[in-house]
PDB file of C-alpha atoms in Angstrom:
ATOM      1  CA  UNK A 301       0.000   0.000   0.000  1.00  0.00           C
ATOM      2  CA  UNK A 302       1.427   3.451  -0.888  1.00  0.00           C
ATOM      3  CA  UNK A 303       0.088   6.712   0.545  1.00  0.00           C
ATOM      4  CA  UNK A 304      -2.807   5.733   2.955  1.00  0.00           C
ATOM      5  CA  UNK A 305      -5.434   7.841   5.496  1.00  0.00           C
ATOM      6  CA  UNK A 306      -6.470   6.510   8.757  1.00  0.00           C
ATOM      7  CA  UNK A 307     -10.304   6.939   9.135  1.00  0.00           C
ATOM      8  CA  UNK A 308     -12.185   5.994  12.601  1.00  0.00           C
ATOM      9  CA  UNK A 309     -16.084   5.752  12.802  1.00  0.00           C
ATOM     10  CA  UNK A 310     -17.286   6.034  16.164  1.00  0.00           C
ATOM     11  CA  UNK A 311     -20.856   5.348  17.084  1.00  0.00           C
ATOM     12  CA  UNK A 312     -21.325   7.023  21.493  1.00  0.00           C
ATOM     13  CA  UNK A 313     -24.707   5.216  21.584  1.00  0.00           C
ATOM     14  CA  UNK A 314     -23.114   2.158  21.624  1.00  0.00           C
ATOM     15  CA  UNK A 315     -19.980   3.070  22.311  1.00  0.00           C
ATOM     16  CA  UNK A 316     -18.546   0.877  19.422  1.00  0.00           C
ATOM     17  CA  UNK A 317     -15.861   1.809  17.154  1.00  0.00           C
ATOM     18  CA  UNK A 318     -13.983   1.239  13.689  1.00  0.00           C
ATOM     19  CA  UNK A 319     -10.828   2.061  12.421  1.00  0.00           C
ATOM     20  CA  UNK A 320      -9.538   1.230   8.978  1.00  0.00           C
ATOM     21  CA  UNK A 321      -6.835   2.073   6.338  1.00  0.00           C
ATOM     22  CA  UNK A 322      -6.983   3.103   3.225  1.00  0.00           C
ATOM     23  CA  UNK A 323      -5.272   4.913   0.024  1.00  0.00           C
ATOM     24  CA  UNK A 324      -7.780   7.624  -0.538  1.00  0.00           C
ATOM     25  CA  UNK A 325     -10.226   9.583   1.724  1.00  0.00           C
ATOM     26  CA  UNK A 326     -13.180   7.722  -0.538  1.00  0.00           C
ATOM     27  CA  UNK A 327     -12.540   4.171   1.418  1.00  0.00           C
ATOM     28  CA  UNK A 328     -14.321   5.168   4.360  1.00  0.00           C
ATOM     29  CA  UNK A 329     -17.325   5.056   2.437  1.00  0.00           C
ATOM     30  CA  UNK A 330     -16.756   2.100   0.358  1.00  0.00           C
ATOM     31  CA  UNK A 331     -17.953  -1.190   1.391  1.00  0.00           C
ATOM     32  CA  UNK A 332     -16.479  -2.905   4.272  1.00  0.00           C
ATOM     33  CA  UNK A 333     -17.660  -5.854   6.402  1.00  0.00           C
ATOM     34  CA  UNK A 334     -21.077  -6.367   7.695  1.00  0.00           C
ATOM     35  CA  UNK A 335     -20.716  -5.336  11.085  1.00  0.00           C
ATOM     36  CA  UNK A 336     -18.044  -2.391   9.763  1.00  0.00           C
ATOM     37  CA  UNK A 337     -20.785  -1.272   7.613  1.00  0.00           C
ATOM     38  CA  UNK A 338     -23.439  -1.182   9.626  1.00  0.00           C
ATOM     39  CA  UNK A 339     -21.562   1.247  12.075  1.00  0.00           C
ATOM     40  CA  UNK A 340     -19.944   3.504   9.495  1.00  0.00           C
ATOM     41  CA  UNK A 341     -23.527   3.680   8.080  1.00  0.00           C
ATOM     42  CA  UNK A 342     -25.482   4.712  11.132  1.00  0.00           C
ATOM     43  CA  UNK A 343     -26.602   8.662  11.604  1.00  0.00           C
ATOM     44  CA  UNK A 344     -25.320   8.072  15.060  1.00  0.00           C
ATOM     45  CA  UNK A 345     -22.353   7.893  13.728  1.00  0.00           C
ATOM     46  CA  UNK A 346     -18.865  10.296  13.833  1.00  0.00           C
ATOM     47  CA  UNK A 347     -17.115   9.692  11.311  1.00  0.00           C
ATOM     48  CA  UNK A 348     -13.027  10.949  11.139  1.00  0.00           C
ATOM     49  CA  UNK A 349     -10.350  10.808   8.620  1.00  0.00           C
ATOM     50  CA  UNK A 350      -6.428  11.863   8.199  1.00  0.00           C
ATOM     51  CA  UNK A 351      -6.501  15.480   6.183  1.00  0.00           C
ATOM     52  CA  UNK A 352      -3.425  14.230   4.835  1.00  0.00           C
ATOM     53  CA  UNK A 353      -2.116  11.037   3.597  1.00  0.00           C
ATOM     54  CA  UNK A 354       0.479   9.255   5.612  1.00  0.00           C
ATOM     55  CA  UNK A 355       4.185   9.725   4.917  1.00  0.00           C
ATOM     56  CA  UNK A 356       7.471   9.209   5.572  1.00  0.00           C
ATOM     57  CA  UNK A 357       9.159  11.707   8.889  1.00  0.00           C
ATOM     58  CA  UNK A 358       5.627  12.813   9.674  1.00  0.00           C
ATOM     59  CA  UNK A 359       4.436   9.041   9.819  1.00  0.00           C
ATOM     60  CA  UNK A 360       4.960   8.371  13.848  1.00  0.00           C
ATOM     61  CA  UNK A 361       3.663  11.896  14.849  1.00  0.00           C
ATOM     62  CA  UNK A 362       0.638  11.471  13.076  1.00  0.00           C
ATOM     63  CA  UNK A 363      -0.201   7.571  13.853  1.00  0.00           C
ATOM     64  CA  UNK A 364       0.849   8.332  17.410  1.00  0.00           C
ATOM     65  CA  UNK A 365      -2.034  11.641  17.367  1.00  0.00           C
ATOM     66  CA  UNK A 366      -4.668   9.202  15.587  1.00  0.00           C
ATOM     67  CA  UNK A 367      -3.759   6.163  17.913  1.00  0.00           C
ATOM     68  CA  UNK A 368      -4.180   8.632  20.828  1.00  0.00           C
ATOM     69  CA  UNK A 369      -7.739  10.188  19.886  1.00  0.00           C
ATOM     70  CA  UNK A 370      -8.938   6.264  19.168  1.00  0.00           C
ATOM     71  CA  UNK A 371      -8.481   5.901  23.246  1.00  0.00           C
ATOM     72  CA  UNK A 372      -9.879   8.828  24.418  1.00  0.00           C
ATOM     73  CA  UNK A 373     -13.245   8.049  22.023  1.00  0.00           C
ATOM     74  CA  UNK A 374     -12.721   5.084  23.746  1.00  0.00           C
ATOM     75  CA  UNK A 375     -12.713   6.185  27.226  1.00  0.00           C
ATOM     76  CA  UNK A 376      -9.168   5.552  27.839  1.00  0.00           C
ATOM     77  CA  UNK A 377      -7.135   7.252  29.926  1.00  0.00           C
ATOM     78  CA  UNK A 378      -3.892   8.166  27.915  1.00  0.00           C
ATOM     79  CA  UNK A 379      -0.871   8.941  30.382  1.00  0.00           C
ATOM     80  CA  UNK A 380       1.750  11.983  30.214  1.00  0.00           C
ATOM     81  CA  UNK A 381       4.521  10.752  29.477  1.00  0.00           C
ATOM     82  CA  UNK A 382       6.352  13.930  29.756  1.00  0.00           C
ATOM     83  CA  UNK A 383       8.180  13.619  26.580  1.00  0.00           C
ATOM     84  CA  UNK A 384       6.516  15.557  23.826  1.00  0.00           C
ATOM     85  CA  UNK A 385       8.717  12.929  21.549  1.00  0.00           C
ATOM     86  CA  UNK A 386       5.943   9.743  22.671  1.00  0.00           C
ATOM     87  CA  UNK A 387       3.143  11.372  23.822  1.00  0.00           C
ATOM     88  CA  UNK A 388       1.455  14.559  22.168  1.00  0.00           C
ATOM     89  CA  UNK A 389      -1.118  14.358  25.075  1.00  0.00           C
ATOM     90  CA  UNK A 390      -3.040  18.006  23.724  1.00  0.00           C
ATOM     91  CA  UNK A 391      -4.408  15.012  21.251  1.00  0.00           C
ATOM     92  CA  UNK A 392      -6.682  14.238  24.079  1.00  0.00           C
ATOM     93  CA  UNK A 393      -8.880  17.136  22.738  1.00  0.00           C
ATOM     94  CA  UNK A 394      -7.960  17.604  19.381  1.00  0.00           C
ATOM     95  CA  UNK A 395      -6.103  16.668  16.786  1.00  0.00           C
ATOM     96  CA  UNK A 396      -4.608  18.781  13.653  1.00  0.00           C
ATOM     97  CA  UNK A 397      -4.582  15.694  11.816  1.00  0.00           C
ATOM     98  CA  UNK A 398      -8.052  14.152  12.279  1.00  0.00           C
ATOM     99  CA  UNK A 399     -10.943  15.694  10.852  1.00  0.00           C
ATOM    100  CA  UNK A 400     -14.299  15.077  10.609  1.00  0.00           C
ATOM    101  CA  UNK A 401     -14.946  12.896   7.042  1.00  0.00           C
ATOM    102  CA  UNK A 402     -18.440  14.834   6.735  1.00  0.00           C
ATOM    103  CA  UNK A 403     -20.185  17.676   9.231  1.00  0.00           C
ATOM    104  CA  UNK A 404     -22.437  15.804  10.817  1.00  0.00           C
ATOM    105  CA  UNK A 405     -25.409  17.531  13.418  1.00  0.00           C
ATOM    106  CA  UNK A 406     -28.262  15.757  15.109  1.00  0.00           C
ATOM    107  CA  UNK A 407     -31.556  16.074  13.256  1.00  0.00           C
ATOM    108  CA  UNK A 408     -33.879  14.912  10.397  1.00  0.00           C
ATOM    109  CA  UNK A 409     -34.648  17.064   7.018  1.00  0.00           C
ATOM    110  CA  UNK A 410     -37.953  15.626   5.827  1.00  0.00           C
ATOM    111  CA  UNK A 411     -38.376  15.573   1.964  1.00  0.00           C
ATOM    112  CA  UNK A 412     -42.121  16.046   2.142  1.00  0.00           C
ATOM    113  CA  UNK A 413     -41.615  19.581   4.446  1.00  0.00           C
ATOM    114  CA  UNK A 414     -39.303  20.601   1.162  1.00  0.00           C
ATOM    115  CA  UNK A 415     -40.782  23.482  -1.111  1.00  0.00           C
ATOM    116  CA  UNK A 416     -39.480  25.264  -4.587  1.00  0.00           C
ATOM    117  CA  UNK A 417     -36.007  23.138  -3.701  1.00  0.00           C
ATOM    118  CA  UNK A 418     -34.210  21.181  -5.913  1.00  0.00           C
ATOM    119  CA  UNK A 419     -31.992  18.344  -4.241  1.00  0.00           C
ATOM    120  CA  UNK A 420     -28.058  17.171  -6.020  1.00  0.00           C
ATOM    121  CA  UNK A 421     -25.840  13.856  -5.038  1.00  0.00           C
ATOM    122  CA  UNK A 422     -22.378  14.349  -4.841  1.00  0.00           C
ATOM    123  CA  UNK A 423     -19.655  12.087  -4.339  1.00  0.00           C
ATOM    124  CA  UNK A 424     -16.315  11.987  -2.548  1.00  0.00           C
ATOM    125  CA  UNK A 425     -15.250  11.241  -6.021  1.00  0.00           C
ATOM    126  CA  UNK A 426     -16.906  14.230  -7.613  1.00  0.00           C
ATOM    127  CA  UNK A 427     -14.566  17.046  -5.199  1.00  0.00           C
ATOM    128  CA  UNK A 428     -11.761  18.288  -6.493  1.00  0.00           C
ATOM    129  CA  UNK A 429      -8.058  16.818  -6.166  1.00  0.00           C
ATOM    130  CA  UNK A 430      -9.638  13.269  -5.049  1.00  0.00           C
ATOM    131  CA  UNK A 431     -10.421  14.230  -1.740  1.00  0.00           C
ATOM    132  CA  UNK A 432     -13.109  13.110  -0.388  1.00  0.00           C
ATOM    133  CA  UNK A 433     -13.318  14.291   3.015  1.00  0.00           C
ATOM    134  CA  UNK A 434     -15.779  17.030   3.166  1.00  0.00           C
ATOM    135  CA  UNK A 435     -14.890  18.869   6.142  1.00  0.00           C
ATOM    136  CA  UNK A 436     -14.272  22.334   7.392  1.00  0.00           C
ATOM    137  CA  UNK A 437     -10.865  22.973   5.563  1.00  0.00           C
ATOM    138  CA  UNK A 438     -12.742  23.118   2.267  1.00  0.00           C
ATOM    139  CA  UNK A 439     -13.682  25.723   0.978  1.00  0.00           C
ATOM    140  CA  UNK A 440     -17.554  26.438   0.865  1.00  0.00           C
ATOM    141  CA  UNK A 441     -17.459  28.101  -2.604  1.00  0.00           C
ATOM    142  CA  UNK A 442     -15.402  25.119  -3.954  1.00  0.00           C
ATOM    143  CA  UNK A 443     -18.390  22.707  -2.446  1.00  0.00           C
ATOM    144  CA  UNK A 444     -20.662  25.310  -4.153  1.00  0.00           C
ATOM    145  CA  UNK A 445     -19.185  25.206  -7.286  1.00  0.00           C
ATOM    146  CA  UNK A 446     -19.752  21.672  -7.763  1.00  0.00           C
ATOM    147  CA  UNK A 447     -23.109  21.441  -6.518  1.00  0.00           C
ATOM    148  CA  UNK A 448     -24.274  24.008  -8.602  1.00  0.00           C
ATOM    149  CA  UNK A 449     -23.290  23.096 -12.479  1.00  0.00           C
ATOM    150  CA  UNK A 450     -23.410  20.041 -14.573  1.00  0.00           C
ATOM    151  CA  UNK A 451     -27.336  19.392 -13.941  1.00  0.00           C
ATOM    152  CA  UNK A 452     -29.818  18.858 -16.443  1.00  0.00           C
ATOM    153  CA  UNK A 453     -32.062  21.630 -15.954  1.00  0.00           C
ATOM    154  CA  UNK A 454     -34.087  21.744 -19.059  1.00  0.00           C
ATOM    155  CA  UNK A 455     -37.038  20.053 -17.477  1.00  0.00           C
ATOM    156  CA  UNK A 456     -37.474  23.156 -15.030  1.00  0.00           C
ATOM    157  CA  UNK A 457     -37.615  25.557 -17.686  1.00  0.00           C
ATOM    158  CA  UNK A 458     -40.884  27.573 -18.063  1.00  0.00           C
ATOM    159  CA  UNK A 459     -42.458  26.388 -15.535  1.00  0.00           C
ATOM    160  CA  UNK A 460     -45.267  27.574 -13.414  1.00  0.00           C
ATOM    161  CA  UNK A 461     -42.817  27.273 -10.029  1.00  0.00           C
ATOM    162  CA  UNK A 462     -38.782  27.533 -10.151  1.00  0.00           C
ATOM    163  CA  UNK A 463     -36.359  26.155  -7.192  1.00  0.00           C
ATOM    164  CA  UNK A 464     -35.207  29.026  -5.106  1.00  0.00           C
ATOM    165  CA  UNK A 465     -32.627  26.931  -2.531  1.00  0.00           C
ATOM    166  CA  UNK A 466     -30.275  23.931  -3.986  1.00  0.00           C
ATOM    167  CA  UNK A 467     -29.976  21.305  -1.326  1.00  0.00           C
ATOM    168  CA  UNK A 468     -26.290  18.851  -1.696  1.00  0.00           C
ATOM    169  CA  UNK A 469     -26.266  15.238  -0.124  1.00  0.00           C
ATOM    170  CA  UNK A 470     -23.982  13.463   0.438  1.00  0.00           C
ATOM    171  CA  UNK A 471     -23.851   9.561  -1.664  1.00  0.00           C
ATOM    172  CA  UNK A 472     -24.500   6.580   1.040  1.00  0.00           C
ATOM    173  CA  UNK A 473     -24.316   8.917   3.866  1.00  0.00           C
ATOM    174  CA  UNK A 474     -27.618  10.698   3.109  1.00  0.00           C
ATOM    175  CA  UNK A 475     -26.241  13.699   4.900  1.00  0.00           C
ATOM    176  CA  UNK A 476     -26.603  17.405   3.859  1.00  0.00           C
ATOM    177  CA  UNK A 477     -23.385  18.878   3.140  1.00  0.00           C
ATOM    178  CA  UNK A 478     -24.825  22.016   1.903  1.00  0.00           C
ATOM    179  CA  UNK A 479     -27.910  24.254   1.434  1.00  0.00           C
ATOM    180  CA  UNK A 480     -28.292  27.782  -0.666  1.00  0.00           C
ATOM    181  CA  UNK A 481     -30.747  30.123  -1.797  1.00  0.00           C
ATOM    182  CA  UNK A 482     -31.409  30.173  -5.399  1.00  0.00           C
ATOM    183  CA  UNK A 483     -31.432  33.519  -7.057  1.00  0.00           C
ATOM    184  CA  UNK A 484     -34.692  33.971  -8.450  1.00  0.00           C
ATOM    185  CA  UNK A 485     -33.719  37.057 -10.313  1.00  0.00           C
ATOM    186  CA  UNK A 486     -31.394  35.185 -13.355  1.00  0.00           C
ATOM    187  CA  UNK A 487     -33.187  31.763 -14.273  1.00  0.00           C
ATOM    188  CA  UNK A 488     -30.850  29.072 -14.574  1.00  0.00           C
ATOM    189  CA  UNK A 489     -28.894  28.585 -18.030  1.00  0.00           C
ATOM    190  CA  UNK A 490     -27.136  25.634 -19.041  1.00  0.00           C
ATOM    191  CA  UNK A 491     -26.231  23.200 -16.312  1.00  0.00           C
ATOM    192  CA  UNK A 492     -25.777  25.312 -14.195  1.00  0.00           C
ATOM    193  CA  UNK A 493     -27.723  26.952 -11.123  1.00  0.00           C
ATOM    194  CA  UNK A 494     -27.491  30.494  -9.881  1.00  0.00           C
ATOM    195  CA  UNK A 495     -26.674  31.242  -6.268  1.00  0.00           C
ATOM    196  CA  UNK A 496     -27.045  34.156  -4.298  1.00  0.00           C
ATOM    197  CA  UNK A 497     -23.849  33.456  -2.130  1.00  0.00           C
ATOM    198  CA  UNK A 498     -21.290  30.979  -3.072  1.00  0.00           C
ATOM    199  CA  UNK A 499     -20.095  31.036   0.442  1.00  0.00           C
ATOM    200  CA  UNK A 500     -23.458  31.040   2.057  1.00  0.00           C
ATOM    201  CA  UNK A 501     -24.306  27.251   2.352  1.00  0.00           C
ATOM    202  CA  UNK A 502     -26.010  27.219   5.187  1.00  0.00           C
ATOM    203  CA  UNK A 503     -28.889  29.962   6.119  1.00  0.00           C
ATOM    204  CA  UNK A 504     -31.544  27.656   7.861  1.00  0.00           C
ATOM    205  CA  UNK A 505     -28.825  25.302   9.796  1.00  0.00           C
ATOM    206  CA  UNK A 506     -29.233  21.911   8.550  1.00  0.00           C
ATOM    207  CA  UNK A 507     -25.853  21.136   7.489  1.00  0.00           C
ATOM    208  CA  UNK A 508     -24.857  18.020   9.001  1.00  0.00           C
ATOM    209  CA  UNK A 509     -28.530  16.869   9.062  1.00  0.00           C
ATOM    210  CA  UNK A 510     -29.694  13.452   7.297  1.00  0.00           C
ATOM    211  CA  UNK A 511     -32.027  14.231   4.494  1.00  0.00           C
ATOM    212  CA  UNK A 512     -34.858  11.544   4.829  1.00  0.00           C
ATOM    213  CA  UNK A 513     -36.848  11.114   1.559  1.00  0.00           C
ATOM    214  CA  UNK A 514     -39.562   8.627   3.189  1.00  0.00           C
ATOM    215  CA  UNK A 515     -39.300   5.979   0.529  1.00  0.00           C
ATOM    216  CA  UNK A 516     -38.962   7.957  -2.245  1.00  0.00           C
ATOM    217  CA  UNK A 517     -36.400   7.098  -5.276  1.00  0.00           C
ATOM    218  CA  UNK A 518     -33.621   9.972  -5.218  1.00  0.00           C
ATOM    219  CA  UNK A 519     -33.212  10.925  -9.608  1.00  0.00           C
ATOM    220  CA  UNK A 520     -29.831  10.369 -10.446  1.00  0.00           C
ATOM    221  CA  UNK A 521     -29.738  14.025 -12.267  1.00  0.00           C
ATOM    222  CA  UNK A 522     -31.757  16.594  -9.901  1.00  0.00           C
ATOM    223  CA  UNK A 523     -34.816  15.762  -7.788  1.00  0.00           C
ATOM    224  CA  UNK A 524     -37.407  17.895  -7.086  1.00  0.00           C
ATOM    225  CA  UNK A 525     -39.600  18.906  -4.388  1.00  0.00           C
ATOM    226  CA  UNK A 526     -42.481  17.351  -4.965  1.00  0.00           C
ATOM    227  CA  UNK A 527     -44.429  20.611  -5.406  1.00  0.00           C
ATOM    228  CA  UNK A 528     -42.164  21.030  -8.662  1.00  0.00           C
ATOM    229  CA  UNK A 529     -42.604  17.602  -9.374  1.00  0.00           C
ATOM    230  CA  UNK A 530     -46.185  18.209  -9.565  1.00  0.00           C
ATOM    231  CA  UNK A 531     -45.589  20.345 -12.889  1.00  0.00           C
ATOM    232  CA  UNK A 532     -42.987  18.067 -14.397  1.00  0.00           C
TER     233      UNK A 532
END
């Protein structure tokens, strides 16, 4: 294995916990083993990964941080060693080097509560640079930019209701990694939808929330509210 990222789920309701290995920040949510999955796929769920990949003069630092915030989401008690060359004990609180894989905040988005919104899937895959992580170090108006273009928008053309906020889940997660007003001023051209602020991607605080659709089929283009739908 050449460059690799630590990633840890970690589930407090049950106090269970996974930690895996792999060569891009996308294996976390790949498919792993049954019980694996199951955790890593819960809302409960915290999910962390490495910012960076793992290399060589760095690599004992940053394994050492990592292996020192698995015990204390363990409930371990990690002892001062006094030298800052074993133990960085400030990991007990944070870590440089962990970050949170995707914002996540308690809470339920219901589909059917949705009006004049249009909802996008992205990927880990679909980011820029291959990183999937989607975590406070990126930038909102990179998140933005890719939620906003490459959509087949034809269908909402002249009609009786346009979307006026663009909702972005997360694949597999379900989670909401973004949410913007649409400007209603400049209809949408291309693929492309128009925001009022780029940087603005979350007004109503649900970022971090789990979109729940209640059964219904997500498009694999752009779905609609369903009072859009309605016109469709």
């Amino acid at each position: 294995m050449g460059k690799s990222f630590l990633y840890i789920g970690s589930d407090s309701a049950t106090n269970e916990i996974y930690v895996g290995i792999g060569e891009s920040t996308t294996r976390i949510y790949e498919l792993h083993n049954p019980a694996a999955q199951s955790l890593l796929g819960r809302a409960s769920t915290v999910l962390w990964q490495t910012a960076e990949p793992f290399s060589t003069g760095e690599d004992a630092r940053r394994a050492e941080a990592a292996a020192i915030k698995v015990a204390t989401l363990l409930g371990r008690t990690v002892v001062d060693l006094n030298d800052p060359a074993v133990t960085n004990i400030a990991s007990t609180k944070t870590s440089r080097y962990l970050v949170p894989a995707v914002v996540r905040r308690p809470g339920v988005v219901f589909y059917e509560e949705l009006e004049r919104t249009a909802i996008v899937t992205v990927t880990p895959d679909d980011l820029e640079d291959g990183r999937g992580a989607i975590h406070g170090g990126r930038r909102n108006a990179e998140l933005a930019e890719r939620a906003r273009q490459w959509w087949d928008l034809a269908a909402s053309r002249g009609r009786a209701i346009q979307p006026r906020r663009l909702i972005a889940r997360l694949k597999g997660a379900g989670v909401i990694v973004g949410d913007w007003d649409l400007d209603e001023s400049v209809p949408s051209t291309g693929d492309s939808f128009n925001l009022v602020d780029a940087e603005n991607l979350d007004p109503r605080e649900i970022r971090g929330k789990r979109l729940e659709m209640g059964g219904r089929r997500l498009s694999t283009k752009v779905t609609w509210s369903q009072d859009i739908r309605d016109l469709l």
